[in-house]
Amino acid sequence: MTVADPVLYEVADGVATITLNRPEVLNSLDEPTGRALIAALRRTAGDRGARAVVLTGAGRGFCAGQDLKEPQSSLGDAIRNRYNPIVRAIRACPQPVIAAVNGVAAGAGCAFALACDLRIASAQASFVLAFAKIGLVPDSGASFFLPRLVGFGKAMELALLGGRLDAEEALRLGMVTRVVPAEELQSATLALATELAAGPYGLALIKRAMLHGAAVDLDAALEQEAYLQDLAGRSADHREARAAFTEKRPPKFTRS
Ligand code: LHQ
């Protein structure tokens, strides 16, 4: 009997797709799955063929967080060794990372979606801050991302009550960018990822500027913007965009 890969990695037309692949347990994470996800995200960061990244789940779930049937001695160690590296790897990808939320995203699975740069959801998706229901605290960056996305009051309510939000409610709160019918999730995600994959080198710097700006004071943000703008201004893609503007034609970017 062969055991299916718990995480699938595929690159096509500049888009890397990472698929959590334990559909029978709603893609919850045991140790091998966590390790494979970290490896896939790190591989993406160095993959020159991947100009945008999609994170999604096989079957009817996106990710139900920790596999609650896996025995664990120290939850702190699990968080430090498995979950925090996943979140850091998502943030460290120079490419934009899109969560294509195909179904339920619970616990750390919800936090992974929040850690991504954009979220597009199937109408069948749902979001559950499941931690309170099992006597735990928000982890995997949920306490950091959620208040920034929906405001502190709503984030506190969701964290304490752990209720399930459907896709439309998540859209209303600003947790997701778009909701599409389930059968259109793949094509809509690919269209979004392809648009990003055709973008300039500056997109990686935009990601850096926005992530930095969300966590520092104004002076630090202004200085970082100046630093990154200097890099962006020296890129071939910026020169190409200026030439294309003058020549009244669409730019052709090379990600350099
Ligand atoms: C699962 C799971 C699951 C195993 C569904 N594990 N089997 C970090 C480090 C260390 C420790 C702890 O935590 C963390 C971070 C975290 O992620 S804590 C949060 C852990 N996750 C949860 O508490 C969510 C648990 N799951 C649920 O509440 C429900 O399954 C949700 C709301 C996600 C979906 O409900 P339904 O759509 O009704 O599906 P279901 O409950 O029937 O699940 C389908 C199957 O998947 C079922 O198996 P079965 O053999 O009965 O068909 C579940 O047992 C299995 N499954 N989540 N986390």
PDB file of C-alpha atoms and ligand atoms in Angstrom:
ATOM      1  CA  MET A   1       0.000   0.000   0.000  1.00  0.00           C
ATOM      2  CA  THR A   2       1.359   3.423  -0.850  1.00  0.00           C
ATOM      3  CA  VAL A   3       0.736   6.328   1.477  1.00  0.00           C
ATOM      4  CA  ALA A   4      -0.424   9.492  -0.311  1.00  0.00           C
ATOM      5  CA  ASP A   5       1.816  12.540  -0.013  1.00  0.00           C
ATOM      6  CA  PRO A   6       0.297  14.695   2.746  1.00  0.00           C
ATOM      7  CA  VAL A   7       1.225  17.862   0.810  1.00  0.00           C
ATOM      8  CA  LEU A   8       1.258  18.222  -2.978  1.00  0.00           C
ATOM      9  CA  TYR A   9       3.463  20.737  -4.804  1.00  0.00           C
ATOM     10  CA  GLU A  10       2.908  21.694  -8.408  1.00  0.00           C
ATOM     11  CA  VAL A  11       4.144  24.561 -10.578  1.00  0.00           C
ATOM     12  CA  ALA A  12       2.403  25.552 -13.817  1.00  0.00           C
ATOM     13  CA  ASP A  13       2.574  28.816 -15.768  1.00  0.00           C
ATOM     14  CA  GLY A  14       4.411  30.654 -13.002  1.00  0.00           C
ATOM     15  CA  VAL A  15       1.970  29.589 -10.265  1.00  0.00           C
ATOM     16  CA  ALA A  16       3.007  27.182  -7.496  1.00  0.00           C
ATOM     17  CA  THR A  17       0.105  25.347  -5.904  1.00  0.00           C
ATOM     18  CA  ILE A  18       0.565  23.753  -2.494  1.00  0.00           C
ATOM     19  CA  THR A  19      -2.287  21.405  -1.623  1.00  0.00           C
ATOM     20  CA  LEU A  20      -2.837  19.953   1.835  1.00  0.00           C
ATOM     21  CA  ASN A  21      -3.766  16.376   1.105  1.00  0.00           C
ATOM     22  CA  ARG A  22      -5.360  14.569   4.056  1.00  0.00           C
ATOM     23  CA  PRO A  23      -8.978  15.061   2.995  1.00  0.00           C
ATOM     24  CA  GLU A  24     -10.337  12.328   5.307  1.00  0.00           C
ATOM     25  CA  VAL A  25      -9.421  14.469   8.349  1.00  0.00           C
ATOM     26  CA  LEU A  26     -10.146  17.834   6.704  1.00  0.00           C
ATOM     27  CA  ASN A  27      -6.399  18.302   6.096  1.00  0.00           C
ATOM     28  CA  SER A  28      -5.568  18.547   9.779  1.00  0.00           C
ATOM     29  CA  LEU A  29      -1.844  18.509  10.476  1.00  0.00           C
ATOM     30  CA  ASP A  30       0.094  15.652  11.975  1.00  0.00           C
ATOM     31  CA  GLU A  31       3.865  15.743  12.221  1.00  0.00           C
ATOM     32  CA  PRO A  32       4.669  14.518   8.662  1.00  0.00           C
ATOM     33  CA  THR A  33       2.126  16.941   7.177  1.00  0.00           C
ATOM     34  CA  GLY A  34       3.580  19.854   9.098  1.00  0.00           C
ATOM     35  CA  ARG A  35       7.084  18.945   7.985  1.00  0.00           C
ATOM     36  CA  ALA A  36       5.983  18.585   4.357  1.00  0.00           C
ATOM     37  CA  LEU A  37       4.176  21.936   4.440  1.00  0.00           C
ATOM     38  CA  ILE A  38       7.232  23.750   5.796  1.00  0.00           C
ATOM     39  CA  ALA A  39       9.371  22.108   3.094  1.00  0.00           C
ATOM     40  CA  ALA A  40       6.918  23.045   0.320  1.00  0.00           C
ATOM     41  CA  LEU A  41       6.738  26.678   1.432  1.00  0.00           C
ATOM     42  CA  ARG A  42      10.518  26.957   1.681  1.00  0.00           C
ATOM     43  CA  ARG A  43      10.885  25.319  -1.739  1.00  0.00           C
ATOM     44  CA  THR A  44       8.525  27.899  -3.204  1.00  0.00           C
ATOM     45  CA  ALA A  45      10.564  30.789  -1.833  1.00  0.00           C
ATOM     46  CA  GLY A  46      13.572  29.628  -3.862  1.00  0.00           C
ATOM     47  CA  ASP A  47      11.685  28.461  -6.975  1.00  0.00           C
ATOM     48  CA  ARG A  48      12.402  30.904  -9.830  1.00  0.00           C
ATOM     49  CA  GLY A  49       9.519  29.384 -11.812  1.00  0.00           C
ATOM     50  CA  ALA A  50       7.002  30.281  -9.097  1.00  0.00           C
ATOM     51  CA  ARG A  51       5.887  33.915  -9.303  1.00  0.00           C
ATOM     52  CA  ALA A  52       2.717  33.463  -7.264  1.00  0.00           C
ATOM     53  CA  VAL A  53       1.741  30.814  -4.718  1.00  0.00           C
ATOM     54  CA  VAL A  54      -1.611  29.213  -3.944  1.00  0.00           C
ATOM     55  CA  LEU A  55      -2.283  27.347  -0.700  1.00  0.00           C
ATOM     56  CA  THR A  56      -5.378  25.141  -0.747  1.00  0.00           C
ATOM     57  CA  GLY A  57      -6.827  21.886   0.549  1.00  0.00           C
ATOM     58  CA  ALA A  58      -7.962  18.625  -1.062  1.00  0.00           C
ATOM     59  CA  GLY A  59     -11.551  17.500  -0.539  1.00  0.00           C
ATOM     60  CA  ARG A  60     -14.154  19.413   1.460  1.00  0.00           C
ATOM     61  CA  GLY A  61     -11.824  21.067   3.989  1.00  0.00           C
ATOM     62  CA  PHE A  62      -9.114  23.719   3.742  1.00  0.00           C
ATOM     63  CA  CYS A  63      -7.340  22.776   6.998  1.00  0.00           C
ATOM     64  CA  ALA A  64      -8.749  21.811  10.416  1.00  0.00           C
ATOM     65  CA  GLY A  65      -5.574  22.779  12.297  1.00  0.00           C
ATOM     66  CA  GLN A  66      -3.754  20.369  14.567  1.00  0.00           C
ATOM     67  CA  ASP A  67      -4.659  16.674  14.175  1.00  0.00           C
ATOM     68  CA  LEU A  68      -6.357  16.254  17.537  1.00  0.00           C
ATOM     69  CA  LYS A  69      -5.812  12.481  17.477  1.00  0.00           C
ATOM     70  CA  GLU A  70      -2.042  12.819  17.411  1.00  0.00           C
ATOM     71  CA  PRO A  71      -0.478  12.367  20.859  1.00  0.00           C
ATOM     72  CA  GLN A  72       1.623  15.346  21.969  1.00  0.00           C
ATOM     73  CA  SER A  73       3.733  15.988  25.028  1.00  0.00           C
ATOM     74  CA  SER A  74       4.433  19.733  24.832  1.00  0.00           C
ATOM     75  CA  LEU A  75       2.127  22.000  22.898  1.00  0.00           C
ATOM     76  CA  GLY A  76       4.703  24.800  23.194  1.00  0.00           C
ATOM     77  CA  ASP A  77       7.216  22.643  21.335  1.00  0.00           C
ATOM     78  CA  ALA A  78       4.625  21.757  18.671  1.00  0.00           C
ATOM     79  CA  ILE A  79       3.914  25.435  18.145  1.00  0.00           C
ATOM     80  CA  ARG A  80       7.571  26.431  18.032  1.00  0.00           C
ATOM     81  CA  ASN A  81       8.737  23.537  15.833  1.00  0.00           C
ATOM     82  CA  ARG A  82       5.770  23.006  13.504  1.00  0.00           C
ATOM     83  CA  TYR A  83       3.337  25.908  13.443  1.00  0.00           C
ATOM     84  CA  ASN A  84       5.502  28.994  13.820  1.00  0.00           C
ATOM     85  CA  PRO A  85       7.860  27.893  11.005  1.00  0.00           C
ATOM     86  CA  ILE A  86       4.831  27.470   8.692  1.00  0.00           C
ATOM     87  CA  VAL A  87       3.594  30.983   9.415  1.00  0.00           C
ATOM     88  CA  ARG A  88       7.087  32.449   9.063  1.00  0.00           C
ATOM     89  CA  ALA A  89       7.571  30.579   5.771  1.00  0.00           C
ATOM     90  CA  ILE A  90       4.315  32.002   4.361  1.00  0.00           C
ATOM     91  CA  ARG A  91       5.394  35.511   5.311  1.00  0.00           C
ATOM     92  CA  ALA A  92       8.956  34.988   4.035  1.00  0.00           C
ATOM     93  CA  CYS A  93       7.871  33.905   0.524  1.00  0.00           C
ATOM     94  CA  PRO A  94       8.839  36.759  -1.787  1.00  0.00           C
ATOM     95  CA  GLN A  95       5.877  35.815  -3.968  1.00  0.00           C
ATOM     96  CA  PRO A  96       2.313  36.785  -3.066  1.00  0.00           C
ATOM     97  CA  VAL A  97       0.625  33.829  -1.354  1.00  0.00           C
ATOM     98  CA  ILE A  98      -3.098  33.314  -1.982  1.00  0.00           C
ATOM     99  CA  ALA A  99      -5.187  31.111   0.291  1.00  0.00           C
ATOM    100  CA  ALA A 100      -7.827  29.424  -1.862  1.00  0.00           C
ATOM    101  CA  VAL A 101     -10.165  28.500   0.973  1.00  0.00           C
ATOM    102  CA  ASN A 102     -12.157  25.585  -0.426  1.00  0.00           C
ATOM    103  CA  GLY A 103     -13.873  24.509   2.805  1.00  0.00           C
ATOM    104  CA  VAL A 104     -13.616  24.760   6.565  1.00  0.00           C
ATOM    105  CA  ALA A 105     -10.525  26.520   7.960  1.00  0.00           C
ATOM    106  CA  ALA A 106     -10.299  25.817  11.700  1.00  0.00           C
ATOM    107  CA  GLY A 107      -7.796  26.579  14.448  1.00  0.00           C
ATOM    108  CA  ALA A 108      -4.295  26.833  13.062  1.00  0.00           C
ATOM    109  CA  GLY A 109      -5.814  26.145   9.612  1.00  0.00           C
ATOM    110  CA  CYS A 110      -7.762  29.395   9.948  1.00  0.00           C
ATOM    111  CA  ALA A 111      -4.590  31.175  11.081  1.00  0.00           C
ATOM    112  CA  PHE A 112      -2.681  29.901   8.014  1.00  0.00           C
ATOM    113  CA  ALA A 113      -5.341  31.418   5.758  1.00  0.00           C
ATOM    114  CA  LEU A 114      -5.072  34.704   7.672  1.00  0.00           C
ATOM    115  CA  ALA A 115      -1.273  34.658   7.299  1.00  0.00           C
ATOM    116  CA  CYS A 116      -1.539  34.551   3.504  1.00  0.00           C
ATOM    117  CA  ASP A 117      -1.445  37.790   1.502  1.00  0.00           C
ATOM    118  CA  LEU A 118      -4.862  37.318  -0.121  1.00  0.00           C
ATOM    119  CA  ARG A 119      -7.816  35.045   0.580  1.00  0.00           C
ATOM    120  CA  ILE A 120     -10.367  33.890  -1.958  1.00  0.00           C
ATOM    121  CA  ALA A 121     -13.117  31.665  -0.599  1.00  0.00           C
ATOM    122  CA  SER A 122     -15.556  29.148  -1.992  1.00  0.00           C
ATOM    123  CA  ALA A 123     -19.155  29.866  -0.993  1.00  0.00           C
ATOM    124  CA  GLN A 124     -18.844  26.575   0.952  1.00  0.00           C
ATOM    125  CA  ALA A 125     -15.862  27.793   3.002  1.00  0.00           C
ATOM    126  CA  SER A 126     -16.107  28.586   6.697  1.00  0.00           C
ATOM    127  CA  PHE A 127     -13.760  29.963   9.339  1.00  0.00           C
ATOM    128  CA  VAL A 128     -13.592  28.728  12.935  1.00  0.00           C
ATOM    129  CA  LEU A 129     -11.291  30.078  15.656  1.00  0.00           C
ATOM    130  CA  ALA A 130     -11.671  26.643  17.245  1.00  0.00           C
ATOM    131  CA  PHE A 131      -9.162  27.218  20.046  1.00  0.00           C
ATOM    132  CA  ALA A 132     -11.620  28.341  22.758  1.00  0.00           C
ATOM    133  CA  LYS A 133     -13.784  25.245  22.283  1.00  0.00           C
ATOM    134  CA  ILE A 134     -10.874  22.963  23.176  1.00  0.00           C
ATOM    135  CA  GLY A 135      -9.460  25.096  25.977  1.00  0.00           C
ATOM    136  CA  LEU A 136      -6.531  26.528  24.030  1.00  0.00           C
ATOM    137  CA  VAL A 137      -5.390  29.997  22.978  1.00  0.00           C
ATOM    138  CA  PRO A 138      -5.190  31.388  19.431  1.00  0.00           C
ATOM    139  CA  ASP A 139      -1.868  30.387  17.881  1.00  0.00           C
ATOM    140  CA  SER A 140      -0.055  30.358  14.547  1.00  0.00           C
ATOM    141  CA  GLY A 141      -0.329  34.134  14.445  1.00  0.00           C
ATOM    142  CA  ALA A 142      -4.126  34.261  14.853  1.00  0.00           C
ATOM    143  CA  SER A 143      -3.814  36.796  17.698  1.00  0.00           C
ATOM    144  CA  PHE A 144      -1.678  38.962  15.409  1.00  0.00           C
ATOM    145  CA  PHE A 145      -3.510  38.666  12.067  1.00  0.00           C
ATOM    146  CA  LEU A 146      -7.156  38.619  13.085  1.00  0.00           C
ATOM    147  CA  PRO A 147      -7.306  41.995  14.901  1.00  0.00           C
ATOM    148  CA  ARG A 148      -5.436  43.582  12.002  1.00  0.00           C
ATOM    149  CA  LEU A 149      -7.953  42.208   9.510  1.00  0.00           C
ATOM    150  CA  VAL A 150     -11.261  42.660  11.334  1.00  0.00           C
ATOM    151  CA  GLY A 151     -10.526  45.073  14.212  1.00  0.00           C
ATOM    152  CA  PHE A 152      -9.841  44.254  17.848  1.00  0.00           C
ATOM    153  CA  GLY A 153     -13.446  43.988  19.077  1.00  0.00           C
ATOM    154  CA  LYS A 154     -14.596  41.481  16.492  1.00  0.00           C
ATOM    155  CA  ALA A 155     -11.348  39.520  16.808  1.00  0.00           C
ATOM    156  CA  MET A 156     -11.815  39.241  20.577  1.00  0.00           C
ATOM    157  CA  GLU A 157     -15.399  38.059  20.082  1.00  0.00           C
ATOM    158  CA  LEU A 158     -14.361  35.409  17.567  1.00  0.00           C
ATOM    159  CA  ALA A 159     -11.454  34.266  19.745  1.00  0.00           C
ATOM    160  CA  LEU A 160     -13.552  33.953  22.919  1.00  0.00           C
ATOM    161  CA  LEU A 161     -16.636  32.384  21.369  1.00  0.00           C
ATOM    162  CA  GLY A 162     -14.949  30.317  18.653  1.00  0.00           C
ATOM    163  CA  GLY A 163     -18.032  30.468  16.436  1.00  0.00           C
ATOM    164  CA  ARG A 164     -18.147  29.404  12.815  1.00  0.00           C
ATOM    165  CA  LEU A 165     -18.269  32.175  10.176  1.00  0.00           C
ATOM    166  CA  ASP A 166     -19.578  31.389   6.739  1.00  0.00           C
ATOM    167  CA  ALA A 167     -17.879  32.781   3.638  1.00  0.00           C
ATOM    168  CA  GLU A 168     -20.274  35.709   3.176  1.00  0.00           C
ATOM    169  CA  GLU A 169     -19.793  36.836   6.791  1.00  0.00           C
ATOM    170  CA  ALA A 170     -16.017  36.527   6.384  1.00  0.00           C
ATOM    171  CA  LEU A 171     -16.284  38.713   3.264  1.00  0.00           C
ATOM    172  CA  ARG A 172     -18.339  41.313   5.123  1.00  0.00           C
ATOM    173  CA  LEU A 173     -15.733  41.432   7.904  1.00  0.00           C
ATOM    174  CA  GLY A 174     -12.853  41.846   5.447  1.00  0.00           C
ATOM    175  CA  MET A 175     -11.319  38.455   6.189  1.00  0.00           C
ATOM    176  CA  VAL A 176     -11.512  37.421   2.537  1.00  0.00           C
ATOM    177  CA  THR A 177     -11.120  39.322  -0.711  1.00  0.00           C
ATOM    178  CA  ARG A 178     -13.738  37.455  -2.717  1.00  0.00           C
ATOM    179  CA  VAL A 179     -16.298  34.678  -2.447  1.00  0.00           C
ATOM    180  CA  VAL A 180     -17.050  32.577  -5.521  1.00  0.00           C
ATOM    181  CA  PRO A 181     -19.287  29.548  -6.184  1.00  0.00           C
ATOM    182  CA  ALA A 182     -17.459  26.339  -5.203  1.00  0.00           C
ATOM    183  CA  GLU A 183     -17.143  25.172  -8.796  1.00  0.00           C
ATOM    184  CA  GLU A 184     -15.444  28.452  -9.774  1.00  0.00           C
ATOM    185  CA  LEU A 185     -12.850  28.545  -6.985  1.00  0.00           C
ATOM    186  CA  GLN A 186     -10.109  26.910  -9.015  1.00  0.00           C
ATOM    187  CA  SER A 187     -10.520  29.083 -12.116  1.00  0.00           C
ATOM    188  CA  ALA A 188     -10.961  32.299 -10.116  1.00  0.00           C
ATOM    189  CA  THR A 189      -7.864  31.508  -8.043  1.00  0.00           C
ATOM    190  CA  LEU A 190      -5.851  30.725 -11.144  1.00  0.00           C
ATOM    191  CA  ALA A 191      -6.944  33.998 -12.782  1.00  0.00           C
ATOM    192  CA  LEU A 192      -5.874  35.957  -9.694  1.00  0.00           C
ATOM    193  CA  ALA A 193      -2.576  34.057  -9.357  1.00  0.00           C
ATOM    194  CA  THR A 194      -1.817  34.461 -13.066  1.00  0.00           C
ATOM    195  CA  GLU A 195      -2.398  38.206 -12.838  1.00  0.00           C
ATOM    196  CA  LEU A 196       0.021  38.408  -9.909  1.00  0.00           C
ATOM    197  CA  ALA A 197       2.527  36.102 -11.637  1.00  0.00           C
ATOM    198  CA  ALA A 198       2.692  38.538 -14.571  1.00  0.00           C
ATOM    199  CA  GLY A 199       3.468  41.460 -12.250  1.00  0.00           C
ATOM    200  CA  PRO A 200       6.776  43.272 -11.773  1.00  0.00           C
ATOM    201  CA  TYR A 201       9.674  42.582  -9.416  1.00  0.00           C
ATOM    202  CA  GLY A 202       8.208  45.347  -7.259  1.00  0.00           C
ATOM    203  CA  LEU A 203       5.444  43.016  -5.998  1.00  0.00           C
ATOM    204  CA  ALA A 204       7.954  41.260  -3.724  1.00  0.00           C
ATOM    205  CA  LEU A 205       8.962  44.669  -2.359  1.00  0.00           C
ATOM    206  CA  ILE A 206       5.313  45.683  -1.893  1.00  0.00           C
ATOM    207  CA  LYS A 207       4.833  42.574   0.232  1.00  0.00           C
ATOM    208  CA  ARG A 208       7.867  43.505   2.325  1.00  0.00           C
ATOM    209  CA  ALA A 209       6.715  47.111   2.740  1.00  0.00           C
ATOM    210  CA  MET A 210       3.175  46.172   3.753  1.00  0.00           C
ATOM    211  CA  LEU A 211       4.218  43.485   6.246  1.00  0.00           C
ATOM    212  CA  HIS A 212       6.787  45.798   7.810  1.00  0.00           C
ATOM    213  CA  GLY A 213       4.395  48.757   7.889  1.00  0.00           C
ATOM    214  CA  ALA A 214       1.689  46.735   9.670  1.00  0.00           C
ATOM    215  CA  ALA A 215       3.934  46.071  12.652  1.00  0.00           C
ATOM    216  CA  VAL A 216       6.026  49.215  13.225  1.00  0.00           C
ATOM    217  CA  ASP A 217       5.636  52.937  13.976  1.00  0.00           C
ATOM    218  CA  LEU A 218       5.317  55.659  11.326  1.00  0.00           C
ATOM    219  CA  ASP A 219       8.981  56.697  11.299  1.00  0.00           C
ATOM    220  CA  ALA A 220      10.137  53.122  10.799  1.00  0.00           C
ATOM    221  CA  ALA A 221       7.547  52.607   8.037  1.00  0.00           C
ATOM    222  CA  LEU A 222       8.599  55.802   6.226  1.00  0.00           C
ATOM    223  CA  GLU A 223      12.262  54.837   6.298  1.00  0.00           C
ATOM    224  CA  GLN A 224      11.581  51.283   5.123  1.00  0.00           C
ATOM    225  CA  GLU A 225       9.452  52.650   2.253  1.00  0.00           C
ATOM    226  CA  ALA A 226      12.350  54.877   1.176  1.00  0.00           C
ATOM    227  CA  TYR A 227      14.755  51.932   1.296  1.00  0.00           C
ATOM    228  CA  LEU A 228      12.465  49.603  -0.668  1.00  0.00           C
ATOM    229  CA  GLN A 229      11.511  52.330  -3.167  1.00  0.00           C
ATOM    230  CA  ASP A 230      15.180  52.763  -3.917  1.00  0.00           C
ATOM    231  CA  LEU A 231      15.452  49.049  -4.720  1.00  0.00           C
ATOM    232  CA  ALA A 232      12.242  49.124  -6.774  1.00  0.00           C
ATOM    233  CA  GLY A 233      13.436  52.181  -8.684  1.00  0.00           C
ATOM    234  CA  ARG A 234      16.579  50.351  -9.804  1.00  0.00           C
ATOM    235  CA  SER A 235      14.651  47.326 -11.151  1.00  0.00           C
ATOM    236  CA  ALA A 236      14.482  46.526 -14.860  1.00  0.00           C
ATOM    237  CA  ASP A 237      10.722  46.111 -14.493  1.00  0.00           C
ATOM    238  CA  HIS A 238      10.322  49.688 -13.283  1.00  0.00           C
ATOM    239  CA  ARG A 239      12.381  50.965 -16.251  1.00  0.00           C
ATOM    240  CA  GLU A 240      10.246  48.822 -18.570  1.00  0.00           C
ATOM    241  CA  ALA A 241       7.030  50.209 -17.045  1.00  0.00           C
ATOM    242  CA  ARG A 242       8.230  53.788 -17.620  1.00  0.00           C
ATOM    243  CA  ALA A 243       9.193  53.016 -21.222  1.00  0.00           C
ATOM    244  CA  ALA A 244       5.857  51.280 -21.827  1.00  0.00           C
ATOM    245  CA  PHE A 245       3.999  54.285 -20.398  1.00  0.00           C
ATOM    246  CA  THR A 246       5.832  56.688 -22.714  1.00  0.00           C
ATOM    247  CA  GLU A 247       5.377  54.406 -25.732  1.00  0.00           C
ATOM    248  CA  LYS A 248       1.676  53.820 -24.877  1.00  0.00           C
ATOM    249  CA  ARG A 249       1.972  50.005 -24.832  1.00  0.00           C
ATOM    250  CA  PRO A 250       1.499  47.345 -22.141  1.00  0.00           C
ATOM    251  CA  PRO A 251       4.688  46.584 -20.149  1.00  0.00           C
ATOM    252  CA  LYS A 252       6.422  43.223 -20.364  1.00  0.00           C
ATOM    253  CA  PHE A 253       7.911  42.304 -17.010  1.00  0.00           C
ATOM    254  CA  THR A 254      10.787  39.918 -16.420  1.00  0.00           C
ATOM    255  CA  ARG A 255      10.727  39.936 -12.610  1.00  0.00           C
ATOM    256  CA  SER A 256      14.108  41.592 -12.439  1.00  0.00           C
TER     257      SER A 256
HETATM  258  C1  LHQ B   1     -10.191  15.862  12.499  1.00  0.00           C
HETATM  259  C2  LHQ B   1      -9.922  17.195  12.831  1.00  0.00           C
HETATM  260  C3  LHQ B   1      -8.772  17.467  13.574  1.00  0.00           C
HETATM  261  C4  LHQ B   1      -8.296  15.213  13.596  1.00  0.00           C
HETATM  262  C5  LHQ B   1     -11.751  17.135  11.708  1.00  0.00           C
HETATM  263  N1  LHQ B   1      -7.991  16.450  13.941  1.00  0.00           N
HETATM  264  N2  LHQ B   1      -9.389  14.879  12.895  1.00  0.00           N
HETATM  265  C6  LHQ B   1      -1.368  23.558  17.726  1.00  0.00           C
HETATM  266  C7  LHQ B   1      -0.415  22.753  18.387  1.00  0.00           C
HETATM  267  C8  LHQ B   1      -0.725  21.800  19.313  1.00  0.00           C
HETATM  268  C9  LHQ B   1      -1.866  21.454  19.776  1.00  0.00           C
HETATM  269  C10 LHQ B   1      -3.089  21.992  19.541  1.00  0.00           C
HETATM  270  O1  LHQ B   1      -3.395  22.954  18.644  1.00  0.00           O
HETATM  271  C11 LHQ B   1      -2.684  23.635  17.817  1.00  0.00           C
HETATM  272  C12 LHQ B   1      -3.396  24.533  16.946  1.00  0.00           C
HETATM  273  C13 LHQ B   1      -4.777  24.123  16.537  1.00  0.00           C
HETATM  274  O2  LHQ B   1      -5.011  23.984  15.388  1.00  0.00           O
HETATM  275  S1  LHQ B   1      -5.960  23.918  17.747  1.00  0.00           S
HETATM  276  C14 LHQ B   1      -7.420  23.618  16.824  1.00  0.00           C
HETATM  277  C15 LHQ B   1      -7.527  22.192  16.340  1.00  0.00           C
HETATM  278  N3  LHQ B   1      -8.686  22.044  15.505  1.00  0.00           N
HETATM  279  C16 LHQ B   1      -9.926  21.979  15.964  1.00  0.00           C
HETATM  280  O3  LHQ B   1     -10.207  22.095  17.124  1.00  0.00           O
HETATM  281  C17 LHQ B   1     -10.999  21.694  14.925  1.00  0.00           C
HETATM  282  C18 LHQ B   1     -11.593  20.315  15.173  1.00  0.00           C
HETATM  283  N4  LHQ B   1     -12.592  20.041  14.153  1.00  0.00           N
HETATM  284  C19 LHQ B   1     -13.829  20.516  14.193  1.00  0.00           C
HETATM  285  O4  LHQ B   1     -14.219  21.249  15.086  1.00  0.00           O
HETATM  286  C20 LHQ B   1     -14.747  20.124  13.080  1.00  0.00           C
HETATM  287  O5  LHQ B   1     -14.235  18.968  12.487  1.00  0.00           O
HETATM  288  C21 LHQ B   1     -14.850  21.234  11.997  1.00  0.00           C
HETATM  289  C22 LHQ B   1     -15.638  22.430  12.563  1.00  0.00           C
HETATM  290  C23 LHQ B   1     -13.482  21.684  11.504  1.00  0.00           C
HETATM  291  C24 LHQ B   1     -15.618  20.659  10.789  1.00  0.00           C
HETATM  292  O6  LHQ B   1     -16.832  20.077  11.220  1.00  0.00           O
HETATM  293  P1  LHQ B   1     -17.634  19.133  10.221  1.00  0.00           P
HETATM  294  O7  LHQ B   1     -17.760  19.786   8.888  1.00  0.00           O
HETATM  295  O8  LHQ B   1     -18.894  18.751  10.918  1.00  0.00           O
HETATM  296  O9  LHQ B   1     -16.706  17.830   9.983  1.00  0.00           O
HETATM  297  P2  LHQ B   1     -16.417  16.626  11.003  1.00  0.00           P
HETATM  298  O10 LHQ B   1     -16.256  17.142  12.380  1.00  0.00           O
HETATM  299  O11 LHQ B   1     -17.412  15.540  10.769  1.00  0.00           O
HETATM  300  O12 LHQ B   1     -14.959  16.144  10.498  1.00  0.00           O
HETATM  301  C25 LHQ B   1     -14.791  15.235   9.395  1.00  0.00           C
HETATM  302  C26 LHQ B   1     -13.712  14.250   9.766  1.00  0.00           C
HETATM  303  O13 LHQ B   1     -12.497  14.953   9.974  1.00  0.00           O
HETATM  304  C27 LHQ B   1     -14.034  13.546  11.109  1.00  0.00           C
HETATM  305  O14 LHQ B   1     -13.526  12.247  11.027  1.00  0.00           O
HETATM  306  P3  LHQ B   1     -14.545  10.977  10.912  1.00  0.00           P
HETATM  307  O15 LHQ B   1     -13.636   9.784  10.935  1.00  0.00           O
HETATM  308  O16 LHQ B   1     -15.475  11.071  12.079  1.00  0.00           O
HETATM  309  O17 LHQ B   1     -15.227  11.188   9.578  1.00  0.00           O
HETATM  310  C28 LHQ B   1     -13.212  14.334  12.111  1.00  0.00           C
HETATM  311  O18 LHQ B   1     -12.860  13.585  13.246  1.00  0.00           O
HETATM  312  C29 LHQ B   1     -11.987  14.683  11.286  1.00  0.00           C
HETATM  313  N5  LHQ B   1     -11.343  15.873  11.803  1.00  0.00           N
HETATM  314  N6  LHQ B   1     -10.907  17.958  12.317  1.00  0.00           N
HETATM  315  N7  LHQ B   1      -8.422  18.734  13.891  1.00  0.00           N
END
